Short mmCIF file of C-alpha atoms in Angstrom, two decimals:
data_model
loop_
_atom_site.label_atom_id
_atom_site.label_comp_id
_atom_site.label_asym_id
_atom_site.label_seq_id
_atom_site.Cartn_x
_atom_site.Cartn_y
_atom_site.Cartn_z
CA MET A 1 19.23 34.64 16.90
CA ASP A 2 18.99 31.91 19.53
CA GLU A 3 19.13 29.09 17.04
CA ALA A 4 22.00 28.53 14.64
CA ARG A 5 20.61 27.95 11.17
CA GLY A 6 21.98 27.16 7.76
CA GLN A 7 25.28 25.65 8.82
CA TRP A 8 25.45 23.90 5.47
CA VAL A 9 25.32 27.17 3.52
CA ILE A 10 28.46 28.33 5.30
CA ALA A 11 30.14 24.95 4.84
CA LEU A 12 29.20 24.86 1.15
CA SER A 13 30.49 28.39 0.52
CA PHE A 14 33.84 27.43 2.06
CA SER A 15 33.95 24.22 -0.02
CA VAL A 16 33.42 26.21 -3.20
CA ALA A 17 36.20 28.57 -2.08
CA TYR A 18 38.63 25.65 -1.61
CA PHE A 19 37.60 24.27 -4.98
CA LEU A 20 38.38 27.60 -6.66
CA ALA A 21 41.58 27.96 -4.63
CA ILE A 22 43.10 24.87 -6.26
CA TYR A 23 41.43 25.03 -9.68
CA PRO A 24 44.26 25.00 -12.21
CA LEU A 25 44.75 28.35 -13.95
CA PRO A 26 46.91 29.20 -16.96
CA ARG A 27 50.45 30.33 -16.06
CA TRP A 28 49.86 34.01 -16.78
CA ALA A 29 46.83 34.15 -14.48
CA GLU A 30 48.30 32.29 -11.53
CA TRP A 31 49.61 35.32 -9.69
CA ALA A 32 46.21 36.98 -10.01
CA ARG A 33 44.29 34.12 -8.38
CA PRO A 34 42.22 35.79 -5.64
CA GLU A 35 42.31 34.37 -2.12
CA TRP A 36 38.85 32.85 -2.28
CA VAL A 37 38.92 31.34 1.21
CA ALA A 38 39.93 34.69 2.73
CA LEU A 39 37.14 36.49 0.84
CA VAL A 40 34.48 34.05 2.02
CA LEU A 41 35.84 34.22 5.58
CA ILE A 42 35.76 38.04 5.60
CA TYR A 43 32.17 38.00 4.38
CA TRP A 44 30.92 35.63 7.07
CA ALA A 45 32.92 37.34 9.82
CA ILE A 46 31.30 40.67 8.92
CA ALA A 47 27.80 39.28 8.34
CA LEU A 48 27.61 36.79 11.23
CA PRO A 49 30.35 37.68 13.71
CA GLN A 50 28.69 35.58 16.40
CA ARG A 51 28.92 32.45 14.22
CA VAL A 52 32.09 32.69 12.16
CA GLY A 53 34.99 33.96 14.21
CA ILE A 54 38.61 33.34 15.01
CA GLY A 55 38.19 29.61 15.70
CA ALA A 56 36.63 29.07 12.27
CA ALA A 57 39.36 31.18 10.67
CA PHE A 58 42.08 29.11 12.33
CA VAL A 59 40.61 25.80 11.15
CA ALA A 60 39.94 27.16 7.64
CA GLY A 61 43.51 28.42 7.46
CA LEU A 62 44.99 25.14 8.62
CA LEU A 63 43.05 23.31 5.90
CA LEU A 64 44.22 25.84 3.32
CA ASP A 65 47.82 25.18 4.38
CA VAL A 66 47.33 21.51 3.61
CA PHE A 67 45.62 22.28 0.31
CA GLU A 68 48.50 24.48 -0.78
CA GLY A 69 51.28 22.37 0.69
CA ALA A 70 52.40 25.50 2.54
CA VAL A 71 54.08 25.76 5.94
CA LEU A 72 51.57 24.39 8.47
CA GLY A 73 50.14 27.34 10.42
CA GLN A 74 50.86 29.97 7.78
CA ASN A 75 47.31 30.58 6.57
CA ALA A 76 45.96 29.73 10.03
CA LEU A 77 47.89 32.72 11.39
CA SER A 78 47.01 35.20 8.66
CA LEU A 79 43.34 34.20 8.41
CA SER A 80 43.04 34.55 12.20
CA VAL A 81 44.38 38.09 11.83
CA LEU A 82 41.85 38.82 9.06
CA ALA A 83 38.99 37.42 11.14
CA TRP A 84 40.08 39.53 14.10
CA PHE A 85 40.08 42.71 11.97
CA SER A 86 36.69 41.84 10.53
CA LEU A 87 35.21 41.10 13.97
CA LEU A 88 36.56 44.27 15.54
CA PHE A 89 35.30 46.50 12.74
CA HIS A 90 32.26 44.57 11.51
CA GLN A 91 29.81 47.36 12.34
CA ARG A 92 31.92 49.99 10.66
CA LEU A 93 32.53 47.75 7.62
CA ARG A 94 28.82 47.06 7.22
CA ALA A 95 28.13 50.80 7.08
CA LEU A 96 30.57 51.42 4.23
CA ASN A 97 29.46 51.41 0.61
CA LEU A 98 30.64 48.68 -1.76
CA TRP A 99 33.73 50.48 -3.04
CA GLN A 100 34.91 51.59 0.37
CA GLN A 101 34.43 47.99 1.50
CA ALA A 102 36.43 46.76 -1.48
CA LEU A 103 39.25 49.10 -0.45
CA SER A 104 39.26 47.73 3.13
CA VAL A 105 39.20 44.20 1.74
CA PHE A 106 42.16 45.10 -0.45
CA LEU A 107 44.10 46.22 2.64
CA MET A 108 43.18 43.06 4.55
CA LEU A 109 44.15 40.78 1.64
CA GLY A 110 47.40 42.71 1.32
CA VAL A 111 48.20 42.03 4.99
CA HIS A 112 47.29 38.37 4.42
CA GLN A 113 49.63 38.09 1.43
CA ILE A 114 52.50 39.83 3.19
CA LEU A 115 52.18 37.62 6.28
CA CYS A 116 52.09 34.49 4.11
CA GLN A 117 55.11 35.59 2.08
CA TRP A 118 57.01 36.39 5.26
CA ILE A 119 56.52 32.84 6.53
CA GLN A 120 57.21 31.31 3.09
CA ASN A 121 60.46 33.25 3.07
CA MET A 122 61.46 31.68 6.35
CA ALA A 123 60.92 28.30 4.66
CA GLY A 124 63.25 29.44 1.87
CA ALA A 125 60.53 29.49 -0.77
CA GLY A 126 59.35 33.09 -0.98
CA ALA A 127 58.10 34.74 -4.15
CA PRO A 128 60.91 36.24 -6.27
CA ASP A 129 59.23 39.65 -6.66
CA LEU A 130 56.18 41.66 -5.64
CA TRP A 131 53.78 40.04 -8.12
CA PHE A 132 52.12 38.18 -5.24
CA LEU A 133 50.36 41.46 -4.32
CA VAL A 134 48.35 41.33 -7.58
CA SER A 135 46.17 38.74 -5.91
CA ALA A 136 45.03 41.33 -3.34
CA VAL A 137 43.95 43.64 -6.18
CA SER A 138 41.99 40.93 -7.98
CA GLY A 139 40.46 39.82 -4.69
CA ALA A 140 39.28 43.36 -3.92
CA ALA A 141 37.92 43.71 -7.47
CA LEU A 142 35.87 40.55 -6.97
CA TRP A 143 34.64 41.55 -3.50
CA PRO A 144 31.37 43.18 -4.70
CA GLY A 145 30.52 39.95 -6.56
CA VAL A 146 31.36 37.74 -3.59
CA LEU A 147 29.35 39.99 -1.27
CA LEU A 148 26.25 40.03 -3.48
CA VAL A 149 26.26 36.26 -4.11
CA LEU A 150 26.83 35.32 -0.47
CA ARG A 151 24.33 37.89 0.81
CA HIS A 152 21.74 36.49 -1.57
CA GLN A 153 22.40 32.95 -0.31
CA ARG A 154 22.32 34.08 3.31
CA ARG A 155 18.93 35.80 2.85
CA THR A 156 17.42 33.01 0.74
CA TYR A 157 18.30 30.30 3.26
CA HIS A 158 17.89 32.48 6.36
CA VAL A 159 21.34 31.79 7.68
CA GLN A 160 21.79 33.58 10.99
CA MET B 1 29.87 44.37 24.12
CA PHE B 2 32.88 45.00 26.31
CA LEU B 3 32.94 41.39 27.52
CA LYS B 4 32.66 40.10 23.97
CA ASP B 5 35.67 42.20 22.92
CA ILE B 6 37.76 40.73 25.70
CA SER B 7 36.84 37.16 24.78
CA SER B 8 37.52 37.72 21.07
CA THR B 9 40.90 39.26 21.89
CA ARG B 10 41.74 36.29 24.07
CA ARG B 11 40.71 33.90 21.31
CA PHE B 12 42.77 35.83 18.83
CA THR B 13 45.83 35.64 21.08
CA THR B 14 45.34 31.89 21.51
CA ALA B 15 45.01 31.41 17.74
CA VAL B 16 48.15 33.41 17.03
CA VAL B 17 50.20 31.56 19.65
CA LEU B 18 48.95 28.18 18.36
CA ALA B 19 49.71 29.13 14.75
CA LEU B 20 53.21 30.33 15.65
CA LEU B 21 53.86 27.08 17.54
CA LEU B 22 52.71 25.11 14.49
CA ILE B 23 54.96 27.14 12.18
CA LEU B 24 57.88 26.61 14.55
CA ALA B 25 57.22 22.87 14.74
CA ASP B 26 56.95 22.60 10.97
CA LEU B 27 59.87 24.83 9.99
CA GLY B 28 62.26 24.39 12.87
CA PHE B 29 61.77 20.78 13.84
CA ASN B 30 60.09 19.21 10.83
CA GLN B 31 57.79 17.35 13.21
CA LEU B 32 54.42 17.48 11.52
CA HIS B 33 54.45 14.72 8.89
CA ALA B 34 51.70 12.74 10.64
CA THR B 35 49.42 15.77 11.15
CA ARG B 36 49.91 16.81 7.56
CA ALA B 37 49.18 13.31 6.23
CA ALA B 38 45.99 13.13 8.30
CA LEU B 39 44.75 16.51 7.06
CA SER B 40 45.75 15.64 3.49
CA ASN B 41 43.04 13.00 3.48
CA ILE B 42 40.52 15.87 3.58
CA ALA B 43 42.35 18.05 1.06
CA PHE B 44 43.29 15.60 -1.69
CA PRO B 45 39.71 14.51 -2.56
CA PHE B 46 39.19 18.12 -3.66
CA TYR B 47 42.06 17.67 -6.10
CA TRP B 48 40.26 14.58 -7.44
CA LEU B 49 37.10 16.60 -7.83
CA VAL B 50 38.85 19.46 -9.65
CA ASP B 51 40.61 16.95 -11.87
CA THR B 52 37.37 15.23 -12.86
CA GLY B 53 36.57 18.14 -15.16
CA ALA B 54 39.87 17.67 -16.99
CA ARG B 55 39.32 13.91 -17.07
CA LEU B 56 35.90 14.36 -18.70
CA GLY B 57 37.51 16.57 -21.31
CA VAL B 58 40.14 13.93 -22.05
CA TRP B 59 37.50 11.20 -22.18
CA GLY B 60 35.40 13.26 -24.60
CA GLY B 61 38.46 14.00 -26.71
CA GLU B 62 39.39 10.33 -26.86
CA ASN B 63 35.90 9.25 -27.86
CA LEU B 64 35.23 11.90 -30.44
CA VAL B 65 38.33 11.63 -32.64
CA SER B 66 37.91 10.43 -36.18
CA ARG B 67 38.85 6.94 -37.39
CA THR B 68 41.55 8.19 -39.76
CA SER B 69 43.34 10.11 -37.03
CA LEU B 70 43.18 7.03 -34.79
CA LEU B 71 44.67 4.86 -37.54
CA LYS B 72 47.37 7.43 -38.11
CA GLN B 73 48.18 7.63 -34.43
CA ASN B 74 48.20 3.83 -34.24
CA ARG B 75 50.72 3.61 -37.07
CA GLN B 76 52.95 6.22 -35.45
CA LEU B 77 52.86 4.36 -32.14
CA ARG B 78 53.77 1.07 -33.84
CA GLU B 79 56.73 2.68 -35.50
CA GLN B 80 57.80 4.23 -32.23
CA GLU B 81 57.44 0.89 -30.44
CA LEU B 82 59.63 -0.85 -33.01
CA LEU B 83 62.24 1.85 -32.66
CA LEU B 84 62.23 1.62 -28.86
CA LYS B 85 62.38 -2.18 -28.94
CA GLY B 86 65.39 -1.97 -31.22
CA GLN B 87 67.11 0.39 -28.81
CA LEU B 88 66.16 -1.86 -25.89
CA GLN B 89 67.94 -4.86 -27.45
CA GLN B 90 71.13 -2.89 -27.53
CA MET B 91 70.44 -1.64 -24.04
CA LEU B 92 70.09 -5.18 -22.64
CA ALA B 93 73.39 -6.22 -24.16
CA LEU B 94 75.02 -3.09 -22.79
CA ARG B 95 73.61 -3.67 -19.33
CA ALA B 96 74.93 -7.25 -19.26
CA GLU B 97 78.32 -6.04 -20.41
CA ASN B 98 78.29 -3.25 -17.87
CA GLU B 99 77.53 -5.64 -15.02
CA ARG B 100 80.33 -7.97 -16.14
CA LEU B 101 82.78 -5.11 -16.20
CA ARG B 102 81.62 -3.87 -12.82
CA LYS B 103 82.21 -7.37 -11.42
CA LEU B 104 85.69 -7.32 -12.89
CA PHE B 105 86.36 -4.04 -11.12
CA ALA B 106 84.69 -5.43 -7.98
CA ALA B 107 82.41 -2.39 -8.06
CA ARG B 108 78.97 -2.24 -6.51
CA LEU B 109 76.29 -3.60 -8.83
CA THR B 110 73.64 -1.08 -9.75
CA LEU B 111 70.26 -2.57 -9.18
CA PRO B 112 67.49 -1.79 -11.61
CA GLU B 113 64.54 -0.13 -9.90
CA ASP B 114 60.89 -1.09 -9.98
CA MET B 115 58.64 1.49 -11.56
CA GLN B 116 55.01 2.30 -11.18
CA ALA B 117 53.00 4.61 -13.44
CA ALA B 118 51.06 7.41 -11.77
CA GLU B 119 48.88 10.18 -13.02
CA LEU B 120 49.09 13.85 -12.16
CA ILE B 121 45.78 15.05 -10.71
CA GLY B 122 46.60 18.53 -9.51
CA ILE B 123 48.99 21.45 -9.53
CA GLY B 124 49.86 23.41 -6.41
CA PRO B 125 48.01 26.75 -6.47
CA ASP B 126 50.92 28.87 -5.22
CA PRO B 127 52.91 30.05 -8.28
CA ALA B 128 56.00 30.61 -6.10
CA ARG B 129 56.13 26.89 -5.24
CA HIS B 130 56.50 24.04 -7.72
CA LEU B 131 54.30 21.29 -6.33
CA VAL B 132 52.04 18.72 -7.99
CA VAL B 133 49.66 16.06 -6.68
CA LEU B 134 49.68 12.43 -7.92
CA ASP B 135 46.92 9.82 -7.77
CA LYS B 136 49.00 7.21 -5.92
CA GLY B 137 49.40 7.13 -2.15
CA LYS B 138 50.38 5.02 0.83
CA ARG B 139 48.00 2.29 -0.40
CA ASP B 140 50.21 1.86 -3.47
CA GLY B 141 53.40 1.85 -1.44
CA VAL B 142 54.43 5.45 -2.10
CA TYR B 143 56.84 6.83 0.53
CA VAL B 144 58.29 10.23 1.40
CA GLY B 145 61.50 10.88 -0.52
CA GLN B 146 60.55 8.64 -3.44
CA PRO B 147 61.94 9.82 -6.80
CA VAL B 148 59.47 10.78 -9.54
CA LEU B 149 60.41 10.59 -13.24
CA ASP B 150 58.77 11.25 -16.55
CA ALA B 151 59.68 9.93 -19.99
CA ASP B 152 62.53 12.44 -20.35
CA GLY B 153 64.12 12.72 -16.94
CA LEU B 154 63.90 13.36 -13.23
CA MET B 155 60.84 15.36 -12.16
CA GLY B 156 61.22 15.56 -8.39
CA GLN B 157 60.49 13.71 -5.18
CA VAL B 158 57.52 12.83 -3.00
CA ILE B 159 57.26 15.06 0.09
CA GLU B 160 53.87 14.14 1.51
CA VAL B 161 51.75 10.99 1.34
CA SER B 162 48.09 10.46 2.17
CA SER B 163 46.35 7.12 1.73
CA THR B 164 45.37 7.65 -1.92
CA SER B 165 47.43 10.60 -3.13
CA SER B 166 50.82 12.17 -2.74
CA ARG B 167 52.44 15.56 -3.19
CA VAL B 168 55.58 15.95 -5.26
CA LEU B 169 58.22 18.68 -5.00
CA LEU B 170 59.51 19.44 -8.52
CA VAL B 171 63.22 19.87 -9.23
CA THR B 172 62.70 23.54 -10.15
CA ASP B 173 61.32 24.48 -6.71
CA LEU B 174 63.51 26.86 -4.72
CA THR B 175 63.90 24.35 -1.90
CA HIS B 176 64.95 21.41 -4.10
CA ALA B 177 68.51 20.22 -4.81
CA VAL B 178 69.86 17.12 -6.60
CA PRO B 179 73.39 15.71 -6.62
CA VAL B 180 74.44 15.22 -10.27
CA ARG B 181 77.42 14.41 -12.43
CA VAL B 182 78.31 15.55 -15.93
CA ILE B 183 77.83 12.64 -18.30
CA ARG B 184 80.85 13.68 -20.44
CA ASN B 185 83.52 13.57 -17.74
CA GLY B 186 81.95 12.57 -14.43
CA VAL B 187 82.43 15.96 -12.72
CA ARG B 188 80.15 16.11 -9.69
CA ALA B 189 77.92 19.05 -8.80
CA ILE B 190 74.64 19.98 -7.17
CA VAL B 191 71.67 21.31 -9.13
CA GLU B 192 69.29 23.62 -7.30
CA GLY B 193 65.82 24.77 -8.27
CA SER B 194 65.46 28.48 -8.99
CA GLY B 195 61.74 28.95 -8.43
CA LYS B 196 61.45 29.81 -12.14
CA GLN B 197 59.68 27.45 -14.45
CA TYR B 198 62.36 26.20 -16.84
CA GLN B 199 65.45 27.05 -14.89
CA MET B 200 67.77 25.44 -12.37
CA ASN B 201 71.22 26.53 -11.23
CA LEU B 202 74.46 24.68 -10.57
CA ARG B 203 75.79 25.33 -7.09
CA GLN B 204 79.35 26.30 -6.34
CA VAL B 205 81.05 25.46 -9.60
CA SER B 206 84.65 26.72 -9.41
CA PHE B 207 86.41 28.47 -12.30
CA THR B 208 88.65 25.50 -12.98
CA THR B 209 85.84 22.95 -13.29
CA ASP B 210 85.55 21.44 -16.74
CA ILE B 211 81.97 22.21 -17.66
CA LYS B 212 80.54 23.45 -20.95
CA VAL B 213 77.28 24.68 -22.38
CA GLY B 214 75.37 21.65 -23.65
CA ASP B 215 76.69 19.24 -21.00
CA VAL B 216 74.08 16.71 -19.92
CA LEU B 217 73.71 16.22 -16.16
CA VAL B 218 72.51 12.91 -14.71
CA THR B 219 71.79 11.96 -11.10
CA SER B 220 74.97 10.81 -9.39
CA GLY B 221 73.27 8.62 -6.80
CA LEU B 222 75.28 10.31 -4.04
CA GLY B 223 73.23 11.00 -0.96
CA GLY B 224 71.24 7.87 -1.63
CA ARG B 225 67.93 9.57 -2.36
CA PHE B 226 67.88 9.41 -6.16
CA PRO B 227 68.85 6.35 -8.18
CA GLU B 228 71.92 6.81 -10.33
CA GLY B 229 71.99 7.77 -13.98
CA TYR B 230 68.69 9.53 -14.66
CA PRO B 231 68.92 12.66 -16.81
CA VAL B 232 68.26 15.86 -14.84
CA GLY B 233 69.05 18.70 -17.22
CA VAL B 234 71.26 20.36 -19.78
CA VAL B 235 73.62 23.26 -19.09
CA THR B 236 72.29 26.19 -21.11
CA ALA B 237 74.40 29.15 -20.01
CA LEU B 238 77.67 29.75 -18.22
CA GLU B 239 78.83 33.08 -16.89
CA ARG B 240 82.39 33.42 -15.67
CA ASP B 241 82.35 36.72 -13.85
CA PRO B 242 85.76 37.19 -12.17
CA GLY B 243 84.11 39.34 -9.50
CA ARG B 244 82.24 36.36 -8.14
CA ALA B 245 83.49 33.39 -6.19
CA PHE B 246 81.85 30.79 -8.45
CA VAL B 247 80.77 30.33 -12.04
CA SER B 248 77.05 30.89 -12.45
CA ALA B 249 75.63 28.07 -14.53
CA ARG B 250 72.06 27.72 -15.70
CA VAL B 251 70.47 24.35 -16.31
CA ARG B 252 67.30 23.55 -18.21
CA PRO B 253 65.38 20.57 -16.80
CA LYS B 254 65.10 17.52 -19.06
CA ALA B 255 61.71 16.45 -17.73
CA GLN B 256 58.62 18.05 -19.24
CA LEU B 257 57.65 19.55 -15.90
CA ASP B 258 54.58 21.39 -17.13
CA ARG B 259 53.41 18.88 -19.74
CA SER B 260 53.71 15.37 -18.35
CA ARG B 261 50.44 14.02 -17.06
CA HIS B 262 51.77 10.46 -16.81
CA VAL B 263 54.77 10.00 -14.54
CA LEU B 264 56.76 7.14 -13.02
CA LEU B 265 57.45 6.43 -9.37
CA ALA B 266 60.76 4.63 -8.85
CA TYR B 267 60.88 2.08 -6.04
CA ARG B 268 64.00 1.15 -4.22
CA ARG B 269 64.53 -2.59 -4.49
CA GLY B 270 65.46 -4.81 -1.59
#
């Protein structure tokens, strides 16, 4: 607890998330692309709230803005909100079973999407319809997978 | 526990205020080009990495084709080259004649632009935005506002430059607009992106404007951002609804926005 370990596991998981966040998808699947960076952030904020918190979320979000070419500060704002939720409720979230967790993740990703769309709209480039919410559904559906993979990595490399 | 909650709330407030300030600076004052360019240097290498997979595929494809198909392709390219060279001869004569006539009319000479080939290495992940990333950056002299073309027409303009890559806003993006004229009669208009993939709209065309389905629109050069005379799109549908103030006109982009991997950057000369 006193010594921070496995920094590189966290860094690597975020790198993979950025990689997946910009990997080109076919047209029909683009709206369903899950918010990988948000998923990884939620996992670490629940698992290691003393390590990955609002500061990390802000920096991760700012980078994501640059990756996407979005309004600067857009993802920084919404990921900070997600991290805050996860930190506040991390004990409760840990106690839930996988499907209840997936439901909470769905709600958080939905908030993330709506915040991002709200800011995009101010820039005059909002989504034309509500298809952007599909991404929250696919993200929640993938949550059990993300959780199991990252938990395995965390235990294997004793990240704490 | 209680103390920790207070500190996390304070951090959260700080983060939100900072983020809102950033958004305000970016949206309201357009002040963050330098910050963005600096951060892009971290982001764009990821685009390179993602693109490497595609590149390997292309490399494999190029090395594993049969000899007959190569010969066939070679013959086709030769024929195409001959055809283009033939057209170019005529073009040179026309250009000389055009410049002579312009001198006669004491009109401004149109300068030919320098071009540089660039390759597309990434597509913006947000389906609501139409953004792509190119493999040329500040090192190659790319600047913000530079026009980007493909073999068929205008693709868009550079909006962000890092040292080795740049981001391009495509003409179909909701926030993009180009001043154009109709090639048939010189009527001027503005073409806006619609956010949909193959569609742009003409802005504020009045009912008396002479415009027809099938009209080709080229850049007018007004506004000084885009060089004059590059094809932008073709009018595909006109709807004259008397209940509205303007004619709604749809335009299909000429450029192969979702196919072109090789594009051209046009440089202003002088």
